Coordinates of C-alpha atoms in Angstrom, one line a residue:
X178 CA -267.9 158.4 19.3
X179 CA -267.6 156.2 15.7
X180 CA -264.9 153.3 15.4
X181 CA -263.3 155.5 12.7
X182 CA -263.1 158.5 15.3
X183 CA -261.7 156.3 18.1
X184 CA -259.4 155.0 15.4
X185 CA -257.5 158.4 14.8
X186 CA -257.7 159.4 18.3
X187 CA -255.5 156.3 19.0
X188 CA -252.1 157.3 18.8
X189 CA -249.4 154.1 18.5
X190 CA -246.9 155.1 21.6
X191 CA -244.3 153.4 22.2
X192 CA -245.3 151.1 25.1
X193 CA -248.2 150.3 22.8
X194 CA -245.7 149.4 19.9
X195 CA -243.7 147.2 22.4
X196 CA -246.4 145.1 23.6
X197 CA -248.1 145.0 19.8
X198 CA -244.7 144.1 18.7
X199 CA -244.0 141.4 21.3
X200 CA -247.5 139.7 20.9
X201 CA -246.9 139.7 17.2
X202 CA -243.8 137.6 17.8
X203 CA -245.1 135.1 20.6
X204 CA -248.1 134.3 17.7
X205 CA -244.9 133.6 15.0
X206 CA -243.5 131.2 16.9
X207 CA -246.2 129.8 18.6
X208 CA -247.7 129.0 14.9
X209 CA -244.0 127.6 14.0
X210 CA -243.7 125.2 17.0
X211 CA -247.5 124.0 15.8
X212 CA -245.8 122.8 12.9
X213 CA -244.6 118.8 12.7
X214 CA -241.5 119.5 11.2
X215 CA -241.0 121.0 15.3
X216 CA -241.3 118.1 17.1
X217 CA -239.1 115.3 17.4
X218 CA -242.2 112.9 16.6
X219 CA -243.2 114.8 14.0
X220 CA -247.0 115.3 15.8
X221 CA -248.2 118.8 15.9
X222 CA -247.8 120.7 19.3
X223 CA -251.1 121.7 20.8
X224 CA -251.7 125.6 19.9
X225 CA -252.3 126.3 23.6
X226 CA -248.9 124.4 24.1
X227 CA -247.3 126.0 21.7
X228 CA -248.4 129.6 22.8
X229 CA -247.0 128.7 26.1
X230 CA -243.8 127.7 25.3
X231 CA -243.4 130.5 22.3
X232 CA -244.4 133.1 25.4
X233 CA -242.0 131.0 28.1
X234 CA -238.9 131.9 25.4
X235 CA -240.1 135.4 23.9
X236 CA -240.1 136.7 27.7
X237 CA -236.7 134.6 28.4
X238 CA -238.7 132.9 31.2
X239 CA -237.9 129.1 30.9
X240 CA -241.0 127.8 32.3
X241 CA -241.8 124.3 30.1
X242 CA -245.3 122.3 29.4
X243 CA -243.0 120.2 27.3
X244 CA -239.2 118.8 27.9
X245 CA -237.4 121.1 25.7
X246 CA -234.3 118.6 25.2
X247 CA -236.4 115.7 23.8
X248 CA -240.0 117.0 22.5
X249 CA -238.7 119.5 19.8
X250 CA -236.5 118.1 16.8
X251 CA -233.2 120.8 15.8
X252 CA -236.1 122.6 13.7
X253 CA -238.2 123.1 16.9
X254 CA -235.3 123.9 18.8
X255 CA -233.8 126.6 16.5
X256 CA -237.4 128.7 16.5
X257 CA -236.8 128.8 20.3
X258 CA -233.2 129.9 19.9
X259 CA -234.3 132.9 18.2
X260 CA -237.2 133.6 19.9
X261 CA -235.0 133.5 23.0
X262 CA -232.5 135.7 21.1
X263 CA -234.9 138.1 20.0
X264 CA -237.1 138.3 23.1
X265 CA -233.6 138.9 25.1
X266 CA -232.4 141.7 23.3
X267 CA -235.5 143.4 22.4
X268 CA -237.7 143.1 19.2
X269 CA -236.3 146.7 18.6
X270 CA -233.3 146.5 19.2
X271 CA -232.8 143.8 16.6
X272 CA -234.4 145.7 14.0
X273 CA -232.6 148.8 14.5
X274 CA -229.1 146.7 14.2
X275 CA -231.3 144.9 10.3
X276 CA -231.6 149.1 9.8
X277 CA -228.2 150.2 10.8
X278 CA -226.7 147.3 8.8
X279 CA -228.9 148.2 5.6
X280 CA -227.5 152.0 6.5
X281 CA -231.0 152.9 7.3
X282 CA -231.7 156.0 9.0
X283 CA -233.4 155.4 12.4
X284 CA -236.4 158.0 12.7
X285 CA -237.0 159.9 15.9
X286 CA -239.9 157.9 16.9
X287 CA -238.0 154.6 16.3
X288 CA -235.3 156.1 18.6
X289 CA -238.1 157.1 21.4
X290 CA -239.4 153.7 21.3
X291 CA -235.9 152.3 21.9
X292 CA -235.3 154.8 24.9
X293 CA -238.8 152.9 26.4
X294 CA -237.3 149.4 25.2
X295 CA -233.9 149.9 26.8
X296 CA -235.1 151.6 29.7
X297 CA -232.8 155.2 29.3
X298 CA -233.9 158.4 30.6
X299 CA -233.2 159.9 27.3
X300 CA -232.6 159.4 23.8
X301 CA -229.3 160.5 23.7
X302 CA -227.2 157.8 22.1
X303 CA -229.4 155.5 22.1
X304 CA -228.1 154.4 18.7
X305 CA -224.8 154.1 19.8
X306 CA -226.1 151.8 23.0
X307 CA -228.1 149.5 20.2
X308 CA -224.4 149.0 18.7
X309 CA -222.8 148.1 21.9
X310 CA -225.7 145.5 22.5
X311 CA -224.7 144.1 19.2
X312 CA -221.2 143.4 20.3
X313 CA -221.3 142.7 23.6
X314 CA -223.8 140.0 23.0
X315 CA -222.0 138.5 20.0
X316 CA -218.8 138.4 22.2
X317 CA -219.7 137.3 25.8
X318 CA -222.5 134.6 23.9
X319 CA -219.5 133.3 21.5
X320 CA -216.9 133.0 24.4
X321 CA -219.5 131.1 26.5
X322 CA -220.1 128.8 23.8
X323 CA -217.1 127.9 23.1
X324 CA -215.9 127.5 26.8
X325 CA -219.1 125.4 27.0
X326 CA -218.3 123.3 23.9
X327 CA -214.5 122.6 25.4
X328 CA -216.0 121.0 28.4
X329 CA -218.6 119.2 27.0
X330 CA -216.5 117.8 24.2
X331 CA -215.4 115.4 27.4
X332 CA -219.0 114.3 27.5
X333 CA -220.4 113.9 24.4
X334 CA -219.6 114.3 20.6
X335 CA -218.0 117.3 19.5
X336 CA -221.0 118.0 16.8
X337 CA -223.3 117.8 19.5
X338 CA -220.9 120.2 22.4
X339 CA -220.7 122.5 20.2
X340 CA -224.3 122.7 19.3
X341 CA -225.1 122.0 23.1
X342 CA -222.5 125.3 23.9
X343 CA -224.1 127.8 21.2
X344 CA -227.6 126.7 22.5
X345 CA -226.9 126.9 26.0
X346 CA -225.1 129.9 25.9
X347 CA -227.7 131.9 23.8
X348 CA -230.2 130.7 26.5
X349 CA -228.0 131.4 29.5
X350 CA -226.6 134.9 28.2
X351 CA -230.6 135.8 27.8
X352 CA -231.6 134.8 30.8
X353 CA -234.1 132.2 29.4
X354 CA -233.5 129.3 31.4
X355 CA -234.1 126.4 28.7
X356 CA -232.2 123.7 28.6
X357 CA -231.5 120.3 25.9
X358 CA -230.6 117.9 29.1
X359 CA -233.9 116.5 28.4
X360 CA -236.3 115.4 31.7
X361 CA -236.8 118.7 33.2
X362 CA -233.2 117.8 34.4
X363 CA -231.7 121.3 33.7
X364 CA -227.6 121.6 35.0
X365 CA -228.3 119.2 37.7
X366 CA -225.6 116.9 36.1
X367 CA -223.2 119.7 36.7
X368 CA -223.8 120.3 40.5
X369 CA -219.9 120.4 41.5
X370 CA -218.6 121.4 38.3
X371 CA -216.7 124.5 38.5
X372 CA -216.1 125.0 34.8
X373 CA -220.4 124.6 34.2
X374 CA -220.8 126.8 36.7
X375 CA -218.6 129.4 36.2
X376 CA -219.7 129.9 32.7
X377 CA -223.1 129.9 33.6
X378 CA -222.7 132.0 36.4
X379 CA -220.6 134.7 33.9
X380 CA -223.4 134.1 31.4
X381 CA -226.6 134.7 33.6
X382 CA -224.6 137.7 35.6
X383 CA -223.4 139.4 32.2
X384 CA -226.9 139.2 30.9
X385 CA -229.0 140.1 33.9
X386 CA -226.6 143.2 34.8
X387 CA -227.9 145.4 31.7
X388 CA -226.2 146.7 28.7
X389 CA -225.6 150.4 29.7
X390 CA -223.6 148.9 32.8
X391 CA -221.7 146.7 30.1
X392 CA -220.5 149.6 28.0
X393 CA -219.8 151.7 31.3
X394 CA -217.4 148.3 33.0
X395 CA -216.1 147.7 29.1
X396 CA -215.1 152.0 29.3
X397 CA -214.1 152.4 32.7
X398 CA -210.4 151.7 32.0
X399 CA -210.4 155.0 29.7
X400 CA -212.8 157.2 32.0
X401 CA -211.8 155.4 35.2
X402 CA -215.5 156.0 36.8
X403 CA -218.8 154.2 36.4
X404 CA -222.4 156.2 36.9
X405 CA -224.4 156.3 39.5
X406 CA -226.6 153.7 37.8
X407 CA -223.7 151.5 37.1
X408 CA -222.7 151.5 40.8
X409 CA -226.4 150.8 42.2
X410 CA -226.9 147.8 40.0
X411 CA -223.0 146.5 40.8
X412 CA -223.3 146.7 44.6
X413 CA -227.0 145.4 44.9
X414 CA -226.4 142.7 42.2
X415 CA -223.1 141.5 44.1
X416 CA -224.9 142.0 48.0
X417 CA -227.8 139.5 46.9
X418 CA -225.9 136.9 45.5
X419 CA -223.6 137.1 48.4
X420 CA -226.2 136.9 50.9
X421 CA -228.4 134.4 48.1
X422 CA -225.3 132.1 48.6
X423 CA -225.0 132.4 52.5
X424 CA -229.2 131.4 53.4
X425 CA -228.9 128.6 50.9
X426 CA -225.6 127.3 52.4
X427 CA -227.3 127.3 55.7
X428 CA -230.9 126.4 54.9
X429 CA -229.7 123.3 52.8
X430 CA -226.9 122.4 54.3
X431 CA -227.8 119.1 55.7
X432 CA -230.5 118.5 52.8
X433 CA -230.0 115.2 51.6
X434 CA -232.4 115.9 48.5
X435 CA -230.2 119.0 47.6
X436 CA -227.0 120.0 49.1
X437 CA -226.3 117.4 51.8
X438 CA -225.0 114.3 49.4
X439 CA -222.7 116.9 47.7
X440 CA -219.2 117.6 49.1
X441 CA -218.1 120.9 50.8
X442 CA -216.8 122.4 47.4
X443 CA -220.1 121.0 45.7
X444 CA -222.1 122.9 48.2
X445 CA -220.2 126.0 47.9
X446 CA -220.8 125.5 43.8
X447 CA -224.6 124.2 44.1
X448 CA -225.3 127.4 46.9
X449 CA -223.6 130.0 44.6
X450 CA -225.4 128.5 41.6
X451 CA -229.0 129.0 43.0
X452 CA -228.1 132.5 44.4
X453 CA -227.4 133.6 40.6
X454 CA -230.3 131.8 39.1
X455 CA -232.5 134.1 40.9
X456 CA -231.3 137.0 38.5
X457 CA -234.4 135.6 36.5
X458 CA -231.6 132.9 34.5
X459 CA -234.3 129.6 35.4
X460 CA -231.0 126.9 35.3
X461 CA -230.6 125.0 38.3
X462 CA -228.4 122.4 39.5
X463 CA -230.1 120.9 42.5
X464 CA -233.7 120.0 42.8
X465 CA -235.3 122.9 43.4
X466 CA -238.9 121.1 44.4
X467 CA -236.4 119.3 47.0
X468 CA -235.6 122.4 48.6
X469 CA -237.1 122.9 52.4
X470 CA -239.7 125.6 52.4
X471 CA -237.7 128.5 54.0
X472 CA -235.5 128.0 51.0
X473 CA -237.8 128.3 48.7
X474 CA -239.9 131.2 49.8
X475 CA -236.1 133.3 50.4
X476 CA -235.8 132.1 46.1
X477 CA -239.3 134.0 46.1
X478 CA -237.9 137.3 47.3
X479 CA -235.2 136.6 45.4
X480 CA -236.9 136.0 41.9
X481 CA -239.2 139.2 43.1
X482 CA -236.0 141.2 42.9
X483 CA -234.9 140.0 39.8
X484 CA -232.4 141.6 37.2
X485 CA -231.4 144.8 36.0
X486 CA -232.9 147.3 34.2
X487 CA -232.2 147.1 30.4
X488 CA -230.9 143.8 30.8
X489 CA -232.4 140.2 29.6
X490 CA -233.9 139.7 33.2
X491 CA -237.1 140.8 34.9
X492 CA -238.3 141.2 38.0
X493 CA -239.0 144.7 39.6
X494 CA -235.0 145.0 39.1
X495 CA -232.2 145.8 41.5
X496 CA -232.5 149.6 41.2
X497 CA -235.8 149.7 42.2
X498 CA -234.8 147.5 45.1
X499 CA -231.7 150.0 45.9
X500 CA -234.5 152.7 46.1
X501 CA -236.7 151.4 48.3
X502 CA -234.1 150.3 50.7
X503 CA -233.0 153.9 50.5
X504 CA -236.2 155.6 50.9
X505 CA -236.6 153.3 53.8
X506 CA -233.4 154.7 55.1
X507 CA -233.6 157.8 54.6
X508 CA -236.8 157.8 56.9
X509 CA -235.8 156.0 59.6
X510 CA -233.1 159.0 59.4
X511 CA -235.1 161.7 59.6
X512 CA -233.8 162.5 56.3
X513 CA -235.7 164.4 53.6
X514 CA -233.9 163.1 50.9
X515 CA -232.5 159.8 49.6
X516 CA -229.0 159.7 48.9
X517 CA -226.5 157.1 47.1
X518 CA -223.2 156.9 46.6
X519 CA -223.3 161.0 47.4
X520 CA -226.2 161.5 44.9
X521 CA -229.3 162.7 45.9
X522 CA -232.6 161.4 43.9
X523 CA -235.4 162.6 42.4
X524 CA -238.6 162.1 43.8
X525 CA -239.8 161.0 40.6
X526 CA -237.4 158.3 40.9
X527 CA -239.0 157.1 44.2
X528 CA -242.6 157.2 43.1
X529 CA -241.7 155.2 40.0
X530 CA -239.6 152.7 42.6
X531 CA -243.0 152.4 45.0
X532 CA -245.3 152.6 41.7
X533 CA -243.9 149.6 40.0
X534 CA -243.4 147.7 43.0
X535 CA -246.9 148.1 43.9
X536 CA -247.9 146.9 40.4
X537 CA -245.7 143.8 40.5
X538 CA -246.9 142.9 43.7
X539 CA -250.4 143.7 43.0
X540 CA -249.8 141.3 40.0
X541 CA -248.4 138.2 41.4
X542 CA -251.4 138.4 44.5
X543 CA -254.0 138.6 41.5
X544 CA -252.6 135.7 39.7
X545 CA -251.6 133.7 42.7
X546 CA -254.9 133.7 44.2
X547 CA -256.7 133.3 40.8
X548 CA -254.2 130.1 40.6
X549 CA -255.1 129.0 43.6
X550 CA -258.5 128.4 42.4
X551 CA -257.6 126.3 39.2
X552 CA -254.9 124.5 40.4
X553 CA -255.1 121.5 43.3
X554 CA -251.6 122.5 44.2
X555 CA -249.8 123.4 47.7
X556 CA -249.9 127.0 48.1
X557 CA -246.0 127.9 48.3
X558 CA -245.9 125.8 44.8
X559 CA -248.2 127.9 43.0
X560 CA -247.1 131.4 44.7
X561 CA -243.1 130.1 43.3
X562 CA -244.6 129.3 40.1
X563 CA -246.4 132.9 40.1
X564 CA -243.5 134.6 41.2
X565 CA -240.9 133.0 38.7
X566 CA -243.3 133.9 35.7
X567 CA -243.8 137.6 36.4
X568 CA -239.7 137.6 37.0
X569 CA -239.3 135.6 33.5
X570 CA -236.8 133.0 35.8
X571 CA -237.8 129.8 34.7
X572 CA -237.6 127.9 37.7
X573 CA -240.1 125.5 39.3
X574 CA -241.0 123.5 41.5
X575 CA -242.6 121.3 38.9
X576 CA -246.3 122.6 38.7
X577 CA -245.9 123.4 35.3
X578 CA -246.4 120.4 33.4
X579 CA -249.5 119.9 35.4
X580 CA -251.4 123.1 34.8
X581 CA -254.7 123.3 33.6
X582 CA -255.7 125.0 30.3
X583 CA -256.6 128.0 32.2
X584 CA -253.7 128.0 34.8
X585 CA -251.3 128.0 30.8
X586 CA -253.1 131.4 29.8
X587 CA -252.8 133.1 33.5
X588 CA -249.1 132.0 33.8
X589 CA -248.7 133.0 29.8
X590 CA -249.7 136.3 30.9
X591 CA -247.9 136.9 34.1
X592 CA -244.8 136.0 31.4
X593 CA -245.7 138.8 29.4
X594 CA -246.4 141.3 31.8
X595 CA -243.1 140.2 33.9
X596 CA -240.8 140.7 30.5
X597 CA -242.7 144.2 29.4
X598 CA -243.0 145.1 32.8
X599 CA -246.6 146.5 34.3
X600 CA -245.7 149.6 34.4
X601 CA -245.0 150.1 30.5
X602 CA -248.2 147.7 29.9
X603 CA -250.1 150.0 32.3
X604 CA -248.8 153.0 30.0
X605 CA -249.8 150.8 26.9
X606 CA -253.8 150.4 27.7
X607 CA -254.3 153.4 29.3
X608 CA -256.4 156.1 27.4
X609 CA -254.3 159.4 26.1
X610 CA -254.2 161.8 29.8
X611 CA -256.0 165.0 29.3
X612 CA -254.0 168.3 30.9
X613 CA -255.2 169.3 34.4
X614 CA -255.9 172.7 34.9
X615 CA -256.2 172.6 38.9
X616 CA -254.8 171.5 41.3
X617 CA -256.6 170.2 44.9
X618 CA -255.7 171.7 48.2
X619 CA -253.1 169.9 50.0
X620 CA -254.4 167.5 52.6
X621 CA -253.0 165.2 55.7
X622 CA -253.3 161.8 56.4
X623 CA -252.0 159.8 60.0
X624 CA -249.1 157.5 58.7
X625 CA -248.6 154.1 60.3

């Protein structure tokens, strides 16, 4: 077949538009962090760097070759802003709200390549969804910043808190995980501080819980019920950060390098604190390389998990999580179907549920071994590292900084295939299905 024949054949679907539109925006900022004017030095960022770092905040990850606080100047700092902005919210969805402001009509492929981005089963209003985003963004990210700037106005100068609270709570709301501390130092300064914590906490939560569960909690007063969605990620969001909180508590109690110089109300903050982080946010306020192994590896499920779908978080998501435990359930039961909250689901549902979590974990044993030949690191390091790209979390254990020019591009890519997710990126290179007109006889096959 000619070029110009496998040209038209090509059709532009919209998990192809997605990733093309996602790569597009990684090579814009990695090109502007390249730029002198970025750094604080006013030396030009290696590209390699600077494609690592543009991918780290496009995918909200937070994973860092360079200390954000101190390397970039205001100029270097404000590319990553956006891109964190942008990459949180969805290329997409910011270019529908530029439409809908220039009273643009939004074509019905535009609207089917939001439905992929926002992860709905249908287009209905979607449009209506992409408005919501708008506003519930603008809100929750303004009243963080400001209750940010109030308590660092104590610290430093009020220029600089309120600078510090916009910054913090774009990347906190978005689930990106960078920080302006400077030293790789993240909230560790804030380990006991309720108000820093709290903030955060509401920040990372509100942002890793989804949008369509925002509008259903912001209408629930008026229709006084949430959807079944709403209820799956609420319970299973609140159930792991419980139980997050519990194992830290009592893995790290006695930790002198994490929780065991802190006081009992500085534990309870610091254990709650890296329960929510998890949700893929990448702040921390204890060491997290300090942290025994057991703690670590229960942060790997954890990051594994991730947050919700059509939020600013990654991972496999809680939903798929609440389906497997479910399915698991259900046939231990004896049951033929899986039921929730009185709602039986699709098998459809459950296929996708075992389907992407097959692919995720598929991923992260690919890269982690491939890793675990380019990098003289411990093993449990390089499997957190792995594990906290493909969940765009951002936290580490401090390999980062010390990765090899290969170990950058595997990592780079285990960020963009934990933001898209391998499932749409699986859609996006595949070649267009042809119909089949048969179907084989069924079979058997001895389970377990």
């Amino acid at each position: 077949m000619s070029t110009s024949s496998r040209l038209r054949k090509f059709q532009w679907t919209p998990p192809r538009i997605l990733v093309l539109g996602f790569a597009v925006i990684i090579w814009i900022g990695a090109l502007l962090l390249t730029l002198p004017v970025s750094s604080s030095s006013g030396e030009r960022l290696p590209l390699l760097d600077a494609l690592f770092t543009a991918t780290s905040a496009t995918c909200v990850t937070g994973l860092v070759v360079v200390d954000t606080g101190t390397y970039f100047s205001v100029f270097g700092q404000a590319v990553l802003a956006v891109l964190i902005q942008v990459g949180g919210l969805g290329f997409m969805t910011m270019t529908t709200l530029f439409a809908l402001l220039l009273k643009k009509r939004i074509t019905l492929k535009e609207r089917l390549i939001l439905q992929e981005a926002m992860n709905q089963g249908s287009m209905e209003g979607i449009v209506r969804l992409i408005r919501k985003v708008a506003i519930y963004s603008l809100t929750i990210e303004g009243i963080g910043a400001l209750l940010f700037a109030i308590r660092w106005s104590f610290d430093m100068e009020p220029g600089r808190a309120v600078y510090f609270g916009v910054w913090h709570a774009i990347s906190m709301f978005n689930n990106a995980g960078f920080d302006l501390f400077g030293e790789f130092r993240s909230l560790t300064l804030y380990a006991d501080d309720p108000v820093v914590n709290l903030v955060a906490m509401g920040l990372i939560v509100s942002g890793g819980l989804g949008f369509a569960v925002l509008s259903d909690l912001a209408e629930f007063p008026k229709r006084r019920r949430l959807s079944l969605h709403s209820k799956a990620v609420l319970s299973m969001t609140g159930f792991l950060i419980a139980v997050g909180a519990v194992v830290i508590f009592a893995l790290e109690y006695s930790n002198g390098k994490t929780l065991g110089s802190l006081d009992v109300s500085g534990k309870f903050w610091a254990s709650l604190f890296q329960s929510v982080t998890p949700r893929t946010a990448g702040a921390n306020t204890i060491d997290i390389a300090g942290l025994s192994q057991a703690t670590q590896f229960f942060i790997v499920l954890l990051m594994f998990i991730g947050a919700s779908p059509g939020s600013t978080g990654g991972g496999i998501k809680t939903t798929t999580f609440t389906v497997l435990i479910g399915a698991m359930l259900a046939m231990i039961r004896g049951k033929e179907d899986v039921v929730l909250f009185r709602h039986r689901l699709a098998g459809e549902r459950i296929y996708k549920a075992i389907t992407l979590t097959m692919f995720a974990l598929l991923l992260v044993v690919v890269m982690t071994m491939a890793l675990s030949t380019t990098e003289d690191h411990h093993f449990l390091m390089i499997l957190f590292e792995v594990t906290s790209a493909f969940g765009t979390v951002g936290l580490s254990m401090g390999l980062t900084p010390d990765l090899t020019d290969i170990g950058k591009i595997l990592i780079s890519l285990t960020m963009f295939a934990g933001r898209l997710g391998p499932v749409t990126l699986a859609y996006a290179l595949r070649p267009k299905p042809d119909k089949e007109l048969y179907r084989y006889p069924e079979g058997r096959i001895t389970i377990g």
